[in-house]
GROMACS .gro file of C-alpha atoms in nm:
model
  232
    1MET     CA    1  12.689  25.637  -6.045
    2THR     CA    2  12.976  25.750  -6.279
    3VAL     CA    3  13.190  25.539  -6.463
    4ALA     CA    4  13.522  25.759  -6.693
    5HIS     CA    5  13.434  25.650  -7.101
    6GLU     CA    6  13.601  25.747  -7.407
    7GLU     CA    7  13.492  25.961  -7.670
    8ALA     CA    8  13.398  25.886  -8.025
    9GLU     CA    9  13.602  26.099  -8.321
   10VAL     CA   10  13.332  26.369  -8.364
   11SER     CA   11  13.483  26.380  -8.689
   12GLU     CA   12  13.359  26.068  -8.808
   13TYR     CA   13  12.936  26.255  -8.733
   14LEU     CA   14  12.877  26.456  -9.105
   15PRO     CA   15  12.627  26.769  -9.070
   16GLY     CA   16  12.368  26.673  -9.314
   17THR     CA   17  12.376  26.313  -9.281
   18ASP     CA   18  12.256  26.033  -9.163
   19ILE     CA   19  12.386  25.990  -8.837
   20THR     CA   20  12.170  25.673  -8.674
   21VAL     CA   21  12.467  25.368  -8.762
   22GLN     CA   22  12.745  25.560  -8.712
   23ILE     CA   23  12.601  25.662  -8.305
   24ARG     CA   24  12.430  25.358  -8.269
   25ASN     CA   25  12.733  25.150  -8.236
   26ASP     CA   26  12.900  25.483  -8.069
   27LEU     CA   27  12.690  25.427  -7.757
   28ASN     CA   28  12.643  25.070  -7.811
   29ALA     CA   29  12.987  25.051  -7.747
   30GLY     CA   30  12.952  25.266  -7.452
   31LEU     CA   31  13.127  25.532  -7.554
   32ASP     CA   32  13.040  25.933  -7.482
   33VAL     CA   33  12.905  26.129  -7.825
   34THR     CA   34  12.949  26.453  -7.898
   35LEU     CA   35  12.845  26.583  -8.205
   36PRO     CA   36  12.963  26.978  -8.361
   37ALA     CA   37  12.768  27.163  -8.467
   38GLY     CA   38  12.502  27.100  -8.744
   39HIS     CA   39  12.217  26.918  -8.910
   40TYR     CA   40  12.227  26.535  -8.833
   41TYR     CA   41  11.954  26.324  -8.917
   42VAL     CA   42  11.815  25.960  -8.754
   43SER     CA   43  11.634  25.706  -8.988
   44GLU     CA   44  11.481  25.469  -8.792
   45SER     CA   45  11.464  25.372  -8.348
   46ILE     CA   46  11.819  25.355  -8.186
   47PHE     CA   47  11.779  25.081  -7.874
   48VAL     CA   48  12.130  25.127  -7.671
   49PHE     CA   49  12.181  24.893  -7.412
   50GLY     CA   50  12.389  24.863  -7.080
   51TYR     CA   51  12.528  25.238  -7.169
   52SER     CA   52  12.601  25.527  -6.934
   53GLY     CA   53  12.718  25.818  -7.027
   54THR     CA   54  12.711  26.202  -7.260
   55ILE     CA   55  12.595  26.251  -7.601
   56LYS     CA   56  12.622  26.618  -7.627
   57GLY     CA   57  12.585  26.891  -7.880
   58ALA     CA   58  12.677  27.239  -7.959
   59GLY     CA   59  12.387  27.389  -7.812
   60LYS     CA   60  12.017  27.434  -7.838
   61GLY     CA   61  11.917  27.539  -8.272
   62GLU     CA   62  12.304  27.453  -8.323
   63THR     CA   63  12.289  27.062  -8.320
   64VAL     CA   64  11.986  26.969  -8.479
   65ILE     CA   65  11.885  26.560  -8.450
   66GLU     CA   66  11.645  26.511  -8.702
   67ALA     CA   67  11.439  26.192  -8.765
   68ALA     CA   68  11.465  26.140  -9.117
   69LYS     CA   69  11.109  26.100  -9.383
   70ASP     CA   70  10.979  25.769  -9.311
   71PHE     CA   71  11.204  25.664  -9.047
   72ASP     CA   72  11.114  25.303  -8.960
   73PRO     CA   73  11.128  25.210  -8.610
   74LEU     CA   74  11.209  24.825  -8.615
   75VAL     CA   75  11.081  24.575  -8.421
   76HIS     CA   76  11.128  24.717  -8.029
   77PRO     CA   77  11.345  24.459  -7.822
   78ILE     CA   78  11.052  24.464  -7.472
   79VAL     CA   79  10.747  24.431  -7.665
   80PRO     CA   80  10.584  24.177  -7.897
   81VAL     CA   81  10.675  24.166  -8.254
   82GLU     CA   82  10.327  24.272  -8.344
   83PHE     CA   83  10.395  24.605  -8.221
   84LYS     CA   84  10.620  24.939  -8.205
   85ILE     CA   85  10.736  25.173  -8.112
   86THR     CA   86  10.901  25.488  -8.293
   87GLN     CA   87  11.159  25.632  -8.098
   88MET     CA   88  11.446  25.876  -8.167
   89PHE     CA   89  11.678  25.759  -7.927
   90ALA     CA   90  11.548  25.428  -7.668
   91LEU     CA   91  11.839  25.339  -7.380
   92PHE     CA   92  11.817  24.983  -7.231
   93TRP     CA   93  11.982  24.867  -6.808
   94SER     CA   94  12.124  25.224  -6.777
   95THR     CA   95  12.463  25.073  -6.602
   96GLY     CA   96  12.575  25.435  -6.499
   97ASP     CA   97  12.452  25.770  -6.507
   98VAL     CA   98  12.372  25.913  -6.878
   99THR     CA   99  12.328  26.249  -6.994
  100PHE     CA  100  12.160  26.421  -7.296
  101LYS     CA  101  12.269  26.831  -7.350
  102ASP     CA  102  12.315  27.135  -7.591
  103MET     CA  103  12.069  27.012  -7.934
  104THR     CA  104  11.742  26.998  -8.048
  105LEU     CA  105  11.562  26.706  -8.114
  106LEU     CA  106  11.364  26.729  -8.422
  107ILE     CA  107  11.046  26.586  -8.579
  108THR     CA  108  10.846  26.725  -8.932
  109GLU     CA  109  10.649  26.596  -9.120
  110ASP     CA  110  10.273  26.506  -9.107
  111ALA     CA  111  10.280  26.125  -9.072
  112PRO     CA  112  10.753  26.100  -9.025
  113ALA     CA  113  10.731  25.743  -8.975
  114LEU     CA  114  10.677  25.430  -9.108
  115PRO     CA  115  10.264  25.309  -9.015
  116HIS     CA  116  10.301  25.075  -8.720
  117VAL     CA  117  10.088  24.991  -8.453
  118ASN     CA  118  10.198  25.145  -8.103
  119PRO     CA  119  10.126  24.900  -7.785
  120TRP     CA  120   9.933  25.218  -7.591
  121VAL     CA  121   9.784  25.460  -7.907
  122GLY     CA  122   9.731  25.184  -8.256
  123TYR     CA  123   9.781  25.303  -8.516
  124SER     CA  124  10.054  25.543  -8.532
  125THR     CA  125  10.253  25.688  -8.862
  126ILE     CA  126  10.404  25.932  -8.649
  127ILE     CA  127  10.770  25.935  -8.352
  128ASP     CA  128  10.609  25.811  -8.023
  129ASN     CA  129  10.975  25.891  -7.766
  130ALA     CA  130  11.250  26.169  -7.897
  131ILE     CA  131  11.419  25.990  -7.564
  132ALA     CA  132  11.319  25.707  -7.346
  133VAL     CA  133  11.534  25.571  -7.088
  134ASN     CA  134  11.407  25.255  -6.998
  135SER     CA  135  11.530  25.086  -6.617
  136VAL     CA  136  11.834  25.049  -6.426
  137SER     CA  137  12.112  24.722  -6.456
  138GLN     CA  138  12.071  24.438  -6.248
  139GLY     CA  139  12.376  24.499  -6.028
  140VAL     CA  140  12.349  24.919  -6.054
  141GLU     CA  141  12.214  24.873  -5.619
  142ASN     CA  142  12.329  25.290  -5.581
  143GLY     CA  143  12.137  25.363  -5.832
  144ILE     CA  144  12.222  25.628  -6.148
  145THR     CA  145  12.089  25.968  -6.244
  146ILE     CA  146  11.944  26.062  -6.652
  147THR     CA  147  12.011  26.415  -6.713
  148ILE     CA  148  11.831  26.568  -7.018
  149LYS     CA  149  11.996  26.958  -7.010
  150ASP     CA  150  11.923  27.221  -7.262
  151VAL     CA  151  11.747  26.922  -7.481
  152ASP     CA  152  11.421  27.108  -7.718
  153VAL     CA  153  11.227  26.796  -7.889
  154ILE     CA  154  10.954  26.965  -8.128
  155GLY     CA  155  10.700  26.845  -8.323
  156GLU     CA  156  10.465  26.967  -8.544
  157ASN     CA  157  10.045  26.998  -8.548
  158SER     CA  158   9.907  26.732  -8.799
  159ASN     CA  159   9.559  26.541  -8.859
  160LYS     CA  160   9.638  26.281  -9.079
  161PRO     CA  161   9.541  25.885  -9.007
  162GLY     CA  162   9.832  25.737  -8.743
  163SER     CA  163   9.839  26.139  -8.546
  164HIS     CA  164   9.725  26.167  -8.207
  165ASN     CA  165   9.579  26.388  -8.072
  166GLY     CA  166   9.614  26.661  -8.384
  167LYS     CA  167  10.025  26.574  -8.268
  168ASN     CA  168  10.324  26.428  -8.526
  169LEU     CA  169  10.500  26.314  -8.194
  170ILE     CA  170  10.340  26.115  -7.860
  171TYR     CA  171  10.530  26.102  -7.572
  172PRO     CA  172  10.839  26.325  -7.585
  173LEU     CA  173  11.077  26.271  -7.252
  174ILE     CA  174  11.054  25.906  -7.016
  175VAL     CA  175  11.257  25.850  -6.781
  176THR     CA  176  11.144  25.521  -6.608
  177ASN     CA  177  11.321  25.161  -6.452
  178TRP     CA  178  10.961  24.992  -6.572
  179PHE     CA  179  11.185  24.639  -6.641
  180GLY     CA  180  11.531  24.714  -6.321
  181THR     CA  181  11.554  24.734  -6.005
  182GLY     CA  182  11.755  25.011  -5.782
  183PRO     CA  183  11.660  25.387  -5.785
  184ILE     CA  184  11.710  25.622  -6.034
  185ASN     CA  185  11.674  25.968  -6.082
  186ALA     CA  186  11.579  26.203  -6.346
  187VAL     CA  187  11.763  26.605  -6.378
  188ILE     CA  188  11.516  26.760  -6.653
  189LYS     CA  189  11.644  27.118  -6.724
  190ASN     CA  190  11.657  27.449  -6.904
  191CYS     CA  191  11.372  27.205  -7.151
  192GLU     CA  192  11.163  27.337  -7.444
  193ILE     CA  193  10.882  27.071  -7.564
  194LYS     CA  194  10.657  27.204  -7.823
  195ASN     CA  195  10.386  26.990  -7.967
  196ALA     CA  196  10.337  26.613  -7.741
  197GLY     CA  197   9.994  26.481  -7.878
  198GLU     CA  198  10.033  26.338  -7.488
  199GLN     CA  199  10.240  26.400  -7.185
  200ALA     CA  200  10.564  26.628  -7.298
  201ILE     CA  201  10.773  26.424  -7.006
  202GLU     CA  202  10.713  26.133  -6.824
  203TYR     CA  203  10.806  26.035  -6.483
  204PHE     CA  204  10.714  25.696  -6.344
  205ILE     CA  205  10.812  25.383  -6.169
  206ALA     CA  206  11.145  25.525  -6.030
  207TYR     CA  207  11.190  25.320  -5.706
  208GLU     CA  208  11.256  25.548  -5.469
  209GLY     CA  209  11.424  25.780  -5.675
  210SER     CA  210  11.391  26.145  -5.714
  211GLY     CA  211  11.390  26.378  -5.975
  212GLU     CA  212  11.416  26.755  -5.997
  213ILE     CA  213  11.235  26.874  -6.328
  214LYS     CA  214  11.265  27.210  -6.341
  215ASP     CA  215  11.261  27.524  -6.559
  216ASN     CA  216  11.183  27.314  -6.899
  217LYS     CA  217  10.902  27.518  -7.052
  218ILE     CA  218  10.591  27.278  -7.304
  219ILE     CA  219  10.410  27.426  -7.580
  220ASP     CA  220  10.094  27.296  -7.754
  221SER     CA  221  10.080  27.019  -7.561
  222ASN     CA  222   9.828  26.731  -7.522
  223VAL     CA  223   9.927  26.700  -7.067
  224GLY     CA  224  10.260  26.879  -6.961
  225ILE     CA  225  10.465  26.655  -6.701
  226TRP     CA  226  10.337  26.378  -6.568
  227LEU     CA  227  10.484  26.191  -6.246
  228GLY     CA  228  10.400  25.862  -6.179
  229TRP     CA  229  10.408  25.587  -5.919
  230GLY     CA  230  10.765  25.508  -5.751
  231LEU     CA  231  10.827  25.805  -5.641
  232GLU     CA  232  11.077  25.915  -5.383
   0.00000   0.00000   0.00000
């Protein structure tokens, strides 16, 4: 499902700055976003609702978005308030196709996030997801396609309390239709994921959606690709 979009002013994205508020506002306004070459920071979870569109950079290693130190997970919209999940980009109930492409997402530091309790792994001081797309909006009967292409997600080793399996990153890429209806398709290609504490790529509860997951490189990660229930 394709929807026409206005594009955000790229001049507003200044390399070397924290772009959290600007990119959250642009995505929640339904804008396509293009980030020019440069190194950017996000300092808290970016929750986006009802989005369809494209978030693109200038290429792997050219556009770098880093999780800032003391990354704040915020109160999560779909888990009880006693839990939090650190998600660089988290999209919920998308109304059409979504594409992430041509960028590097970087997680540095032994303990990049503020301490929080993750509902699945417990005490955590690391980044749970780099990109998580969760659920198709009600009424989108023909389903949507989530494309993650030419995106690198690079974590690091960590032995600090709150790390997971010796890593500072848990589940880098997730596509699921946990709370939605209708098919969710996944195209994940030409990505490199390094230092995932659990599954590097997860695709599950797709309501008979289909996936094309190929030509990816997974390095020093606990699990490679996990394909769960509900796939075609």
